[in-house]
Coordinates of C-alpha atoms in Angstrom, one line a residue:
Chain A
X1 CA 105.5 124.4 69.4
X2 CA 103.5 124.8 72.7
X3 CA 106.5 123.7 74.9
X4 CA 109.0 125.8 73.3
X5 CA 107.1 129.0 73.9
X6 CA 107.9 129.4 77.7
X7 CA 111.2 127.7 77.0
X8 CA 113.5 129.8 79.2
X9 CA 111.3 129.3 82.4
X10 CA 110.7 125.6 81.7
X11 CA 114.4 125.2 80.9
X12 CA 115.2 126.6 84.5
X13 CA 112.7 124.7 86.2
X14 CA 113.8 121.4 84.5
X15 CA 117.4 122.2 85.5
X16 CA 116.2 122.9 89.1
X17 CA 114.1 119.8 89.2
X18 CA 116.8 117.6 87.9
X19 CA 119.5 118.8 90.2
X20 CA 117.3 118.4 93.1
X21 CA 116.2 114.9 92.2
X22 CA 119.8 114.0 91.5
X23 CA 120.7 115.4 95.1
X24 CA 118.0 113.2 96.6
X25 CA 119.4 110.1 94.7
X26 CA 122.9 110.7 96.2
X27 CA 121.3 110.9 99.6
X28 CA 119.0 107.8 99.2
X29 CA 122.2 106.0 98.2
X30 CA 124.2 107.3 101.3
X31 CA 121.3 106.4 103.6
X32 CA 121.1 102.9 102.0
X33 CA 125.0 102.6 102.5
X34 CA 124.5 103.3 106.2
X35 CA 121.6 101.0 106.5
X36 CA 119.2 103.9 107.3
X37 CA 116.0 105.2 105.9
X38 CA 116.4 108.1 103.4
X39 CA 113.7 110.3 105.1
X40 CA 115.9 112.3 107.6
X41 CA 118.4 113.0 104.8
X42 CA 115.6 114.3 102.5
X43 CA 114.7 116.6 105.3
X44 CA 118.1 117.9 105.7
X45 CA 118.2 118.5 102.1
X46 CA 115.1 120.6 102.2
X47 CA 116.3 122.6 105.2
X48 CA 119.2 123.5 103.1
X49 CA 117.2 124.6 100.0
X50 CA 114.2 126.2 101.7
X51 CA 113.6 129.2 103.6
X52 CA 116.6 130.5 105.4
X53 CA 118.9 127.8 103.7
X54 CA 121.8 128.2 101.6
X55 CA 120.0 128.5 98.3
X56 CA 116.3 128.7 97.3
X57 CA 114.4 127.1 94.4
X58 CA 112.6 129.7 92.2
X59 CA 111.1 128.2 89.1
X60 CA 110.4 124.6 90.2
X61 CA 108.6 125.3 93.6
X62 CA 105.2 125.1 92.2
X63 CA 105.9 121.8 90.7
X64 CA 107.4 120.6 93.9
X65 CA 104.6 121.6 95.8
X66 CA 101.9 119.7 93.7
X67 CA 104.4 116.7 93.6
X68 CA 104.6 116.7 97.5
X69 CA 100.9 116.7 97.9
X70 CA 100.7 113.7 95.4
X71 CA 103.5 112.2 97.6
X72 CA 101.2 112.2 100.6
X73 CA 98.3 110.6 98.7
X74 CA 100.6 107.8 97.3
X75 CA 102.3 107.2 100.7
X76 CA 98.9 106.6 102.3
X77 CA 97.4 104.8 99.2
X78 CA 100.3 102.2 99.2
X79 CA 100.1 101.8 102.9
X80 CA 96.4 101.1 102.5
X81 CA 97.1 98.5 99.8
X82 CA 99.4 96.5 102.0
X83 CA 96.7 95.5 104.4
X84 CA 94.1 92.8 103.5
X85 CA 90.7 93.0 105.3
X86 CA 91.5 89.7 107.1
X87 CA 94.7 91.3 108.5
X88 CA 92.9 94.4 109.7
X89 CA 90.3 92.3 111.5
X90 CA 92.8 90.1 113.2
X91 CA 94.9 93.1 113.9
X92 CA 91.9 94.8 115.5
X93 CA 91.0 91.7 117.4
X94 CA 94.3 91.3 119.1
X95 CA 95.8 94.9 119.2
X96 CA 93.1 97.0 121.1
X97 CA 95.0 96.8 124.3
X98 CA 98.7 97.4 123.2
X99 CA 97.1 100.0 120.8
X100 CA 95.7 101.9 123.6
X101 CA 98.7 101.8 125.7
X102 CA 100.6 102.9 122.7
X103 CA 98.4 105.9 122.3
X104 CA 98.6 106.8 126.1
X105 CA 102.3 106.4 126.4
X106 CA 103.3 108.1 123.1
X107 CA 101.0 110.7 122.2
X108 CA 100.5 112.2 125.7
X109 CA 104.2 113.3 126.0
X110 CA 103.9 115.1 122.8
X111 CA 100.7 116.9 123.8
X112 CA 102.1 117.7 127.3
X113 CA 105.3 119.3 125.7
X114 CA 103.2 121.4 123.2
X115 CA 101.3 122.8 126.1
X116 CA 104.5 123.4 128.2
X117 CA 105.8 125.3 125.2
X118 CA 102.6 127.5 125.4
X119 CA 101.1 126.4 122.2
X120 CA 97.5 126.6 121.2
X121 CA 95.9 123.2 122.3
X122 CA 95.3 122.1 118.8
X123 CA 99.1 122.5 117.8
X124 CA 99.9 120.4 121.1
X125 CA 97.3 117.6 119.7
X126 CA 99.1 117.5 116.5
X127 CA 102.4 117.1 118.2
X128 CA 100.8 114.3 120.3
X129 CA 100.1 112.7 116.8
X130 CA 103.8 113.3 115.6
X131 CA 105.0 111.4 118.6
X132 CA 102.3 108.7 118.6
X133 CA 102.7 107.0 115.3
X134 CA 105.8 104.9 114.5
X135 CA 106.9 104.7 110.8
X136 CA 105.4 101.8 109.2
X137 CA 107.8 102.2 106.2
X138 CA 111.0 102.6 108.4
X139 CA 110.0 99.7 110.7
X140 CA 109.0 97.1 108.1
X141 CA 112.1 97.9 105.9
X142 CA 114.4 97.6 109.0
X143 CA 112.7 94.3 110.1
X144 CA 113.3 92.9 106.5
X145 CA 116.9 94.3 106.2
X146 CA 117.9 92.6 109.4
X147 CA 116.2 89.5 108.5
X148 CA 113.8 89.6 111.3
X149 CA 110.5 89.2 109.6
X150 CA 110.4 85.5 110.9
X151 CA 111.2 86.2 114.6
X152 CA 108.5 85.4 116.8
X153 CA 107.9 88.9 118.3
X154 CA 107.4 90.4 114.7
X155 CA 103.7 90.0 114.6
X156 CA 103.2 92.1 117.8
X157 CA 105.1 94.9 116.1
X158 CA 103.2 94.6 112.8
X159 CA 99.9 94.5 114.4
X160 CA 100.7 97.6 116.4
X161 CA 101.6 99.3 113.2
X162 CA 98.2 98.4 111.7
X163 CA 96.4 99.7 114.8
X164 CA 98.2 102.9 114.5
X165 CA 97.4 103.3 110.8
X166 CA 93.7 102.6 111.5
X167 CA 93.7 105.2 114.4
X168 CA 95.0 107.7 111.9
X169 CA 91.9 107.1 109.8
X170 CA 89.9 108.7 112.7
X171 CA 92.5 111.1 114.1
X172 CA 93.5 112.8 110.8
X173 CA 90.1 113.8 109.7
X174 CA 89.3 114.9 113.1
X175 CA 92.1 117.2 113.5
X176 CA 91.7 118.2 109.9
X177 CA 88.2 119.5 110.8
X178 CA 89.3 121.1 113.8
X179 CA 91.9 123.0 112.0
X180 CA 89.3 124.5 109.7
X181 CA 87.7 125.7 113.2
X182 CA 84.9 128.3 113.4
X183 CA 82.3 128.3 116.1
X184 CA 82.0 125.5 118.4
X185 CA 78.8 124.2 116.8
X186 CA 80.3 124.5 113.3
X187 CA 83.4 122.5 114.3
X188 CA 81.3 119.8 115.9
X189 CA 79.3 119.5 112.6
X190 CA 82.4 119.3 110.2
X191 CA 84.0 116.7 112.7
X192 CA 80.9 114.7 112.4
X193 CA 80.6 115.1 108.8
X194 CA 84.4 114.2 108.7
X195 CA 83.9 110.9 110.5
X196 CA 80.7 110.0 108.8
X197 CA 82.5 110.4 105.4
X198 CA 85.3 108.2 106.5
X199 CA 83.0 105.6 107.8
X200 CA 80.9 105.6 104.5
X201 CA 84.1 105.3 102.4
X202 CA 85.5 102.6 104.7
X203 CA 82.1 100.6 104.7
X204 CA 82.0 100.9 101.0
X205 CA 85.6 99.9 100.7
X206 CA 85.0 96.8 102.7
X207 CA 81.7 95.9 101.0
X208 CA 82.4 96.6 97.5
X209 CA 86.3 96.4 97.5
X210 CA 86.2 93.0 95.8
X211 CA 84.1 94.3 93.0
X212 CA 86.3 97.4 92.5
X213 CA 89.3 95.1 92.4
X214 CA 87.7 93.0 89.8
X215 CA 86.6 96.1 87.9
X216 CA 90.2 97.8 87.5
X217 CA 92.3 94.6 87.1
X218 CA 90.9 93.9 83.6
X219 CA 93.4 95.8 81.4
X220 CA 97.2 95.9 81.1
X221 CA 99.3 97.7 83.6
X222 CA 99.0 101.0 81.9
X223 CA 95.4 101.0 82.0
X224 CA 95.4 99.8 85.6
X225 CA 97.7 102.3 86.9
X226 CA 96.1 105.2 85.2
X227 CA 92.6 104.1 86.4
X228 CA 93.7 103.7 90.0
X229 CA 95.8 106.8 90.1
X230 CA 92.6 108.6 88.8
X231 CA 90.4 107.0 91.4
X232 CA 92.8 107.8 94.3
X233 CA 93.3 111.4 93.4
X234 CA 89.5 111.9 92.5
X235 CA 88.5 110.4 96.1
X236 CA 91.3 112.4 97.8
X237 CA 89.9 115.6 96.1
X238 CA 86.3 114.9 97.1
X239 CA 87.5 114.0 100.6
X240 CA 89.5 117.2 100.8
X241 CA 86.3 119.3 99.8
X242 CA 84.4 117.7 102.6
X243 CA 87.2 118.9 104.9
X244 CA 88.2 115.3 105.4
X245 CA 92.0 114.9 104.9
X246 CA 92.6 113.9 101.3
X247 CA 95.4 111.6 102.4
X248 CA 92.8 109.3 104.4
X249 CA 90.6 109.1 101.1
X250 CA 93.6 107.8 99.4
X251 CA 94.4 105.4 102.3
X252 CA 90.8 104.1 102.3
X253 CA 91.0 103.5 98.4
X254 CA 94.1 101.5 99.1
X255 CA 92.3 99.5 101.7
X256 CA 89.4 98.7 99.2
X257 CA 91.7 97.1 96.7
X258 CA 92.6 93.5 97.2
X259 CA 93.9 90.4 96.0
X260 CA 95.7 90.3 92.6
X261 CA 94.7 93.9 92.0
X262 CA 96.5 95.0 95.2
X263 CA 99.8 92.9 94.6
X264 CA 100.0 94.3 91.0
X265 CA 99.4 97.9 92.1
X266 CA 101.9 97.8 94.8
X267 CA 104.5 96.9 92.4
X268 CA 103.4 99.6 89.9
X269 CA 103.1 102.3 92.4
X270 CA 106.0 101.8 94.4
X271 CA 108.4 103.7 92.2
X272 CA 105.8 106.5 91.8
X273 CA 105.4 106.8 95.6
X274 CA 109.1 106.8 96.1
X275 CA 109.6 109.7 93.7
X276 CA 106.7 111.8 94.9
X277 CA 107.2 111.1 98.5
X278 CA 110.8 112.3 98.2
X279 CA 109.5 115.6 97.1
X280 CA 107.0 115.6 99.9
X281 CA 109.7 115.4 102.6
X282 CA 111.8 117.9 100.7
X283 CA 109.0 120.4 100.5
X284 CA 108.1 120.0 104.1
X285 CA 111.5 121.1 105.3
X286 CA 111.7 123.8 102.8
X287 CA 109.2 125.7 104.8
X288 CA 111.4 125.4 108.0
X289 CA 114.0 127.9 108.8
X290 CA 117.1 126.1 109.9
X291 CA 117.5 128.8 112.7
X292 CA 114.1 127.8 114.0
X293 CA 115.3 124.2 114.1
X294 CA 118.3 125.1 116.3
X295 CA 115.9 127.1 118.5
X296 CA 113.9 123.9 119.3
X297 CA 116.7 121.5 119.5
X298 CA 116.4 121.1 123.3
X299 CA 112.6 120.2 123.4
X300 CA 113.1 118.0 120.2
X301 CA 116.0 116.1 121.7
X302 CA 114.1 115.6 125.1
X303 CA 111.1 114.4 123.5
X304 CA 112.8 112.0 121.2
X305 CA 114.6 110.6 124.2
X306 CA 111.6 110.3 126.3
X307 CA 109.2 108.8 123.6
X308 CA 112.0 106.4 122.5
X309 CA 111.7 105.1 126.0
X310 CA 108.0 105.0 125.9
X311 CA 108.1 103.1 122.6
X312 CA 110.4 100.5 124.1
X313 CA 107.7 100.0 126.9
X314 CA 104.9 99.7 124.3
X315 CA 106.8 97.1 122.5
X316 CA 107.9 95.3 125.5
X317 CA 104.3 95.1 126.5
X318 CA 103.0 94.0 123.1
X319 CA 105.5 91.3 122.5
X320 CA 105.1 90.0 126.1
X321 CA 101.5 89.5 125.3
X322 CA 102.2 86.9 122.6
X323 CA 104.5 85.2 124.7
X324 CA 108.1 86.7 123.6
X325 CA 111.1 86.4 126.1
X326 CA 112.9 89.4 127.4
X327 CA 115.3 89.8 124.4
X328 CA 112.3 89.6 121.9
X329 CA 110.3 92.0 123.8
X330 CA 113.4 94.5 123.8
X331 CA 113.8 93.9 120.0
X332 CA 110.0 94.7 119.5
X333 CA 110.5 97.8 121.6
X334 CA 113.5 99.4 119.8
X335 CA 111.9 98.5 116.5
X336 CA 109.1 100.8 117.2
X337 CA 111.2 103.9 118.0
X338 CA 111.6 105.2 114.4
X339 CA 108.8 107.8 113.5
X340 CA 108.5 109.1 110.0
X341 CA 106.2 109.7 107.1
X342 CA 103.2 109.9 109.3
X343 CA 104.7 112.3 111.8
X344 CA 105.5 114.6 109.0
X345 CA 102.2 114.3 107.3
X346 CA 100.6 115.3 110.8
X347 CA 102.8 118.1 111.3
X348 CA 102.2 119.3 107.8
X349 CA 98.5 119.6 108.6
X350 CA 99.2 122.3 111.1
X351 CA 101.1 124.5 108.8
X352 CA 98.4 127.2 108.7
X353 CA 98.2 127.3 112.7
X354 CA 99.9 130.2 114.6
X355 CA 102.3 127.8 116.2
X356 CA 102.5 125.8 113.0
X357 CA 106.2 126.8 112.1
X358 CA 107.3 125.9 115.6
X359 CA 105.5 122.7 115.4
X360 CA 106.9 121.9 111.9
X361 CA 110.6 122.6 113.4
X362 CA 109.9 120.5 116.4
X363 CA 108.6 117.7 114.2
X364 CA 111.5 117.8 111.7
X365 CA 113.9 117.7 114.4
X366 CA 112.1 114.9 116.1
X367 CA 111.7 112.8 113.2
X368 CA 115.5 113.3 112.3
X369 CA 116.5 111.9 115.5
X370 CA 114.1 109.2 116.1
X371 CA 114.4 107.9 112.4
X372 CA 118.2 107.6 113.0
X373 CA 118.1 106.4 116.8
X374 CA 115.3 103.8 116.0
X375 CA 117.2 101.6 113.4
X376 CA 120.5 101.9 115.0
X377 CA 119.2 100.7 118.3
X378 CA 117.1 97.9 116.6
X379 CA 120.4 96.5 115.1
X380 CA 122.5 96.7 118.2
X381 CA 119.6 96.1 120.8
X382 CA 121.8 93.4 122.5
X383 CA 124.2 96.1 123.7
X384 CA 121.2 97.9 125.6
X385 CA 121.7 97.2 129.3
X386 CA 118.5 95.7 130.6
X387 CA 117.9 95.7 134.3
X388 CA 118.6 92.1 135.7
X389 CA 115.3 91.9 137.2
X390 CA 113.4 92.5 134.0
X391 CA 115.6 90.2 132.0
X392 CA 115.1 87.4 134.5
X393 CA 111.4 87.6 134.7
X394 CA 109.6 84.9 132.9
X395 CA 107.5 86.0 130.0
X396 CA 103.6 85.4 130.5
X397 CA 102.1 82.3 129.0
X398 CA 101.8 82.5 125.2
X399 CA 98.3 83.8 124.3
X400 CA 96.3 81.2 122.4
X401 CA 96.8 81.6 118.9
X402 CA 93.8 81.6 116.4
X403 CA 93.8 78.3 114.5
Chain B
X1 CA 101.0 57.1 108.6
X2 CA 102.5 59.1 111.6
X3 CA 100.4 62.0 112.6
X4 CA 101.2 65.6 111.8
X5 CA 102.6 68.0 114.4
X6 CA 100.5 70.8 115.7
X7 CA 100.9 73.7 113.3
X8 CA 100.3 77.2 114.4
X9 CA 99.5 79.9 111.9
X10 CA 100.0 83.7 112.6
X11 CA 99.1 86.4 110.2
X12 CA 101.8 89.1 109.6
X13 CA 100.0 92.1 108.3
X14 CA 101.8 93.4 105.1
X15 CA 104.0 90.6 105.0
X16 CA 102.4 87.2 104.8
X17 CA 101.6 84.3 107.0
X18 CA 104.0 82.4 109.4
X19 CA 103.4 78.6 110.4
X20 CA 105.4 77.2 113.2
X21 CA 105.7 73.8 115.0
X22 CA 108.0 72.0 117.3
X23 CA 109.7 69.0 115.8
X24 CA 109.9 65.6 117.7
X25 CA 113.4 66.6 118.9
X26 CA 111.9 69.7 120.4
X27 CA 113.3 72.1 117.9
X28 CA 111.1 75.1 117.2
X29 CA 110.8 75.5 113.4
X30 CA 108.7 77.8 111.3
X31 CA 107.8 78.6 107.6
X32 CA 107.3 82.3 106.6
X33 CA 105.2 82.5 103.5
X34 CA 105.5 85.8 101.8
X35 CA 102.7 87.3 99.9
X36 CA 104.7 86.9 96.6
X37 CA 105.1 83.3 97.2
X38 CA 108.7 83.5 98.5
X39 CA 109.1 81.3 101.6
X40 CA 111.7 81.3 104.4
X41 CA 112.5 78.4 106.5
X42 CA 113.2 79.4 110.1
X43 CA 114.7 77.5 112.8
X44 CA 114.4 79.1 116.2
X45 CA 117.2 79.6 118.8
X46 CA 117.0 77.6 121.9
X47 CA 118.6 80.3 124.1
X48 CA 116.6 83.2 122.6
X49 CA 113.4 81.4 121.6
X50 CA 112.0 84.4 119.6
X51 CA 115.1 84.8 117.2
X52 CA 116.1 82.6 114.4
X53 CA 119.4 80.6 114.7
X54 CA 119.2 79.7 111.0
X55 CA 117.2 80.8 108.2
X56 CA 116.9 79.9 104.6
X57 CA 115.2 82.1 101.9
X58 CA 113.5 80.2 99.0
X59 CA 112.0 81.3 95.8
X60 CA 108.8 79.4 94.6
X61 CA 110.9 77.2 92.4
X62 CA 113.2 76.3 95.3
X63 CA 110.2 75.6 97.6
X64 CA 109.1 73.1 95.1
X65 CA 112.5 71.5 94.8
X66 CA 112.8 71.2 98.6
X67 CA 109.2 70.0 98.8
X68 CA 109.9 67.3 96.3
X69 CA 113.1 66.2 98.0
X70 CA 111.3 65.8 101.3
X71 CA 108.6 63.9 99.7
X72 CA 105.6 66.1 100.1
X73 CA 102.6 65.0 97.9
X74 CA 101.1 67.0 95.1
X75 CA 98.1 67.4 97.2
X76 CA 99.8 70.3 99.1
X77 CA 100.0 72.4 95.8
X78 CA 96.3 71.7 95.2
X79 CA 95.3 72.6 98.7
X80 CA 97.7 75.7 98.8
X81 CA 95.7 76.8 95.7
X82 CA 92.5 76.5 97.6
X83 CA 93.9 78.2 100.8
X84 CA 95.4 81.0 99.0
X85 CA 92.2 82.5 97.9
X86 CA 91.6 83.0 101.6
X87 CA 87.9 82.5 101.4
X88 CA 86.5 83.7 104.6
X89 CA 85.1 80.9 106.8
X90 CA 86.5 78.1 104.6
X91 CA 89.0 75.7 106.2
X92 CA 90.8 72.6 105.1
X93 CA 91.3 69.5 107.1
X94 CA 93.2 66.2 107.0
X95 CA 91.4 63.4 108.7
X96 CA 92.2 59.7 109.0
X97 CA 89.7 57.1 108.3
X98 CA 89.4 55.3 111.8
X99 CA 89.5 51.7 112.2
X100 CA 85.8 50.2 112.1
X101 CA 84.5 53.2 110.5
X102 CA 81.1 52.6 108.8
X103 CA 82.1 54.6 105.8
X104 CA 85.2 52.3 105.1
X105 CA 85.0 50.4 101.9
X106 CA 82.2 52.6 100.6
X107 CA 82.6 55.3 98.0
X108 CA 82.3 59.1 98.4
X109 CA 79.0 59.0 96.6
X110 CA 77.6 56.6 98.9
X111 CA 78.6 58.7 102.1
X112 CA 76.8 61.7 100.4
X113 CA 79.3 64.1 102.3
X114 CA 78.6 67.1 100.2
X115 CA 74.8 66.9 100.4
X116 CA 75.0 66.3 104.1
X117 CA 77.7 68.6 105.3
X118 CA 78.5 71.0 102.6
X119 CA 82.1 70.0 102.8
X120 CA 84.1 68.5 99.6
X121 CA 86.5 65.8 99.8
X122 CA 89.3 67.1 97.7
X123 CA 91.9 64.2 98.0
X124 CA 92.4 60.9 99.5
X125 CA 96.0 59.9 100.6
X126 CA 96.7 56.3 100.8
X127 CA 100.1 55.4 101.9
X128 CA 102.5 57.4 99.8
X129 CA 99.9 57.5 96.9
X130 CA 97.6 60.5 96.6
X131 CA 94.3 60.6 94.7
X132 CA 93.6 64.2 93.9
X133 CA 90.1 65.3 93.2
X134 CA 88.4 62.0 93.7
X135 CA 85.2 61.3 91.8
X136 CA 82.0 60.3 93.6
X137 CA 82.8 56.4 92.8
X138 CA 86.1 56.7 94.7
X139 CA 86.1 54.1 97.7
X140 CA 87.9 55.0 100.9
X141 CA 89.4 52.5 103.3
X142 CA 90.7 52.3 106.8
X143 CA 93.8 54.2 107.3
X144 CA 93.1 56.4 104.3
X145 CA 93.7 60.1 105.0
X146 CA 91.0 62.2 103.8
X147 CA 91.4 65.9 102.8
X148 CA 88.3 68.0 103.1
X149 CA 87.4 71.5 102.4
X150 CA 84.4 73.3 103.9
X151 CA 83.2 75.3 106.7
X152 CA 84.3 74.5 110.3
X153 CA 80.9 73.1 111.2
X154 CA 80.8 71.0 107.9
X155 CA 84.1 69.6 108.6
X156 CA 83.2 68.6 112.1
X157 CA 80.1 66.6 110.6
X158 CA 82.4 64.9 108.0
X159 CA 84.4 63.7 111.0
X160 CA 81.5 62.5 112.6
X161 CA 80.2 60.5 109.7
X162 CA 83.5 58.8 109.3
X163 CA 83.6 58.0 113.0
X164 CA 80.0 56.7 113.5

């Protein structure tokens, strides 16, 4: 029997994987009991089990590494699945201005801190990405748990998330190409190749997405899942070979699928994504030494507080544009504070940089803080003191809504 | 038949579509249609106009029950089926046959609506009776509400034909 051959090692690996997964399950349950996302708890678990932690995994690390890579692909794939083409268009139409403000207010502080810490510019740009992107996963879960999906400011929040995710389709391949580096001209060429690849896949996704959906949706659930998993990983692999981030390849595949296919796939892939994404967060913080995390505590806390404020301003502005009143605008602002999966994906890109370890530590501490502060403030937004001058100011006239 | 309130529609990316309107009493009311067909009935707060004072979550079956109880017509469901496909550029419109309309008393076939406008008449509502999927020999009268599907330009032309 083939499997029995290496049985001692396999047995150890199974024990480790099983124990780790059980641990994650307990954490997920605890997070659910607190009403928070499990991401920060996974990160803490990874700190304890990884480099410099209380114990280290030996036999299962290779599996967890591959699982974590698949986790990123599935995170972005399901994110792409959630948006329909018409939503993207209406999001783009209404969201450019708030999206630009969002980028300026939230990415620049990260870049500035990176430079202040004396990092290489590319690491600083990655930190800007970490602080820029709110966590779609956390934000939509919090809104749905608090029963606020029907609130009138909610479209402003969701549209901003769409814009951020789309901006990532440009940002991620660009920085991925920059990280590969080389001479100036070869870097320019690889950035151009990356952006061209993304545009080609994006156009193909929008143009032939319907056909692809019809093609895959034919068989039963088993065939559907295997086929789409295959396509996603294949496209991601090809994208990776062209030095475009594989995650963006997966995102674009998700975007291409629509209608009935997208709905069934979302249900099929959610459990898979949750399993593999848990390994991704775990593996990310494996590589962080808890000692390093303490070393960057001050900048991480400062950054979290500062960019929590800038997100509130962003949400305040975006919700005001669609005619929300002060309380609604404050709710929109607090809802956006949480950073999560995307920030970690971005920080993980920089692992190979000289300042990569420090970037990873700041990002982990930062996500830990914002993913906890965000949902708590969102829930108790009405206890936040708002200057009377702002609270009394009438909101601008409601923007005309499309028929 | 009393005219319908002005319903505004807002897309919620990743969630669904929200429709809202203001009742005759000035209450702000919304219906959030989730992608999976679940619906939430929302009543907004007068003090905090963006928040919901009251909310009811309904499964697809609940929605049907409430719809029946409120006296919605079957046409809504059929229309829903058209709208759910979200065909780009296709709209649906309810229009009342105006008094003195030249089209009154004539059949759908006589009007040659599809040939002239590209839009199709998918239902005729007469009082509390609904005639779904009417054939070309279906006659229409003053006061009927005509439900048509087509492009925006097509629907404008249907309205013109009914009026002049």
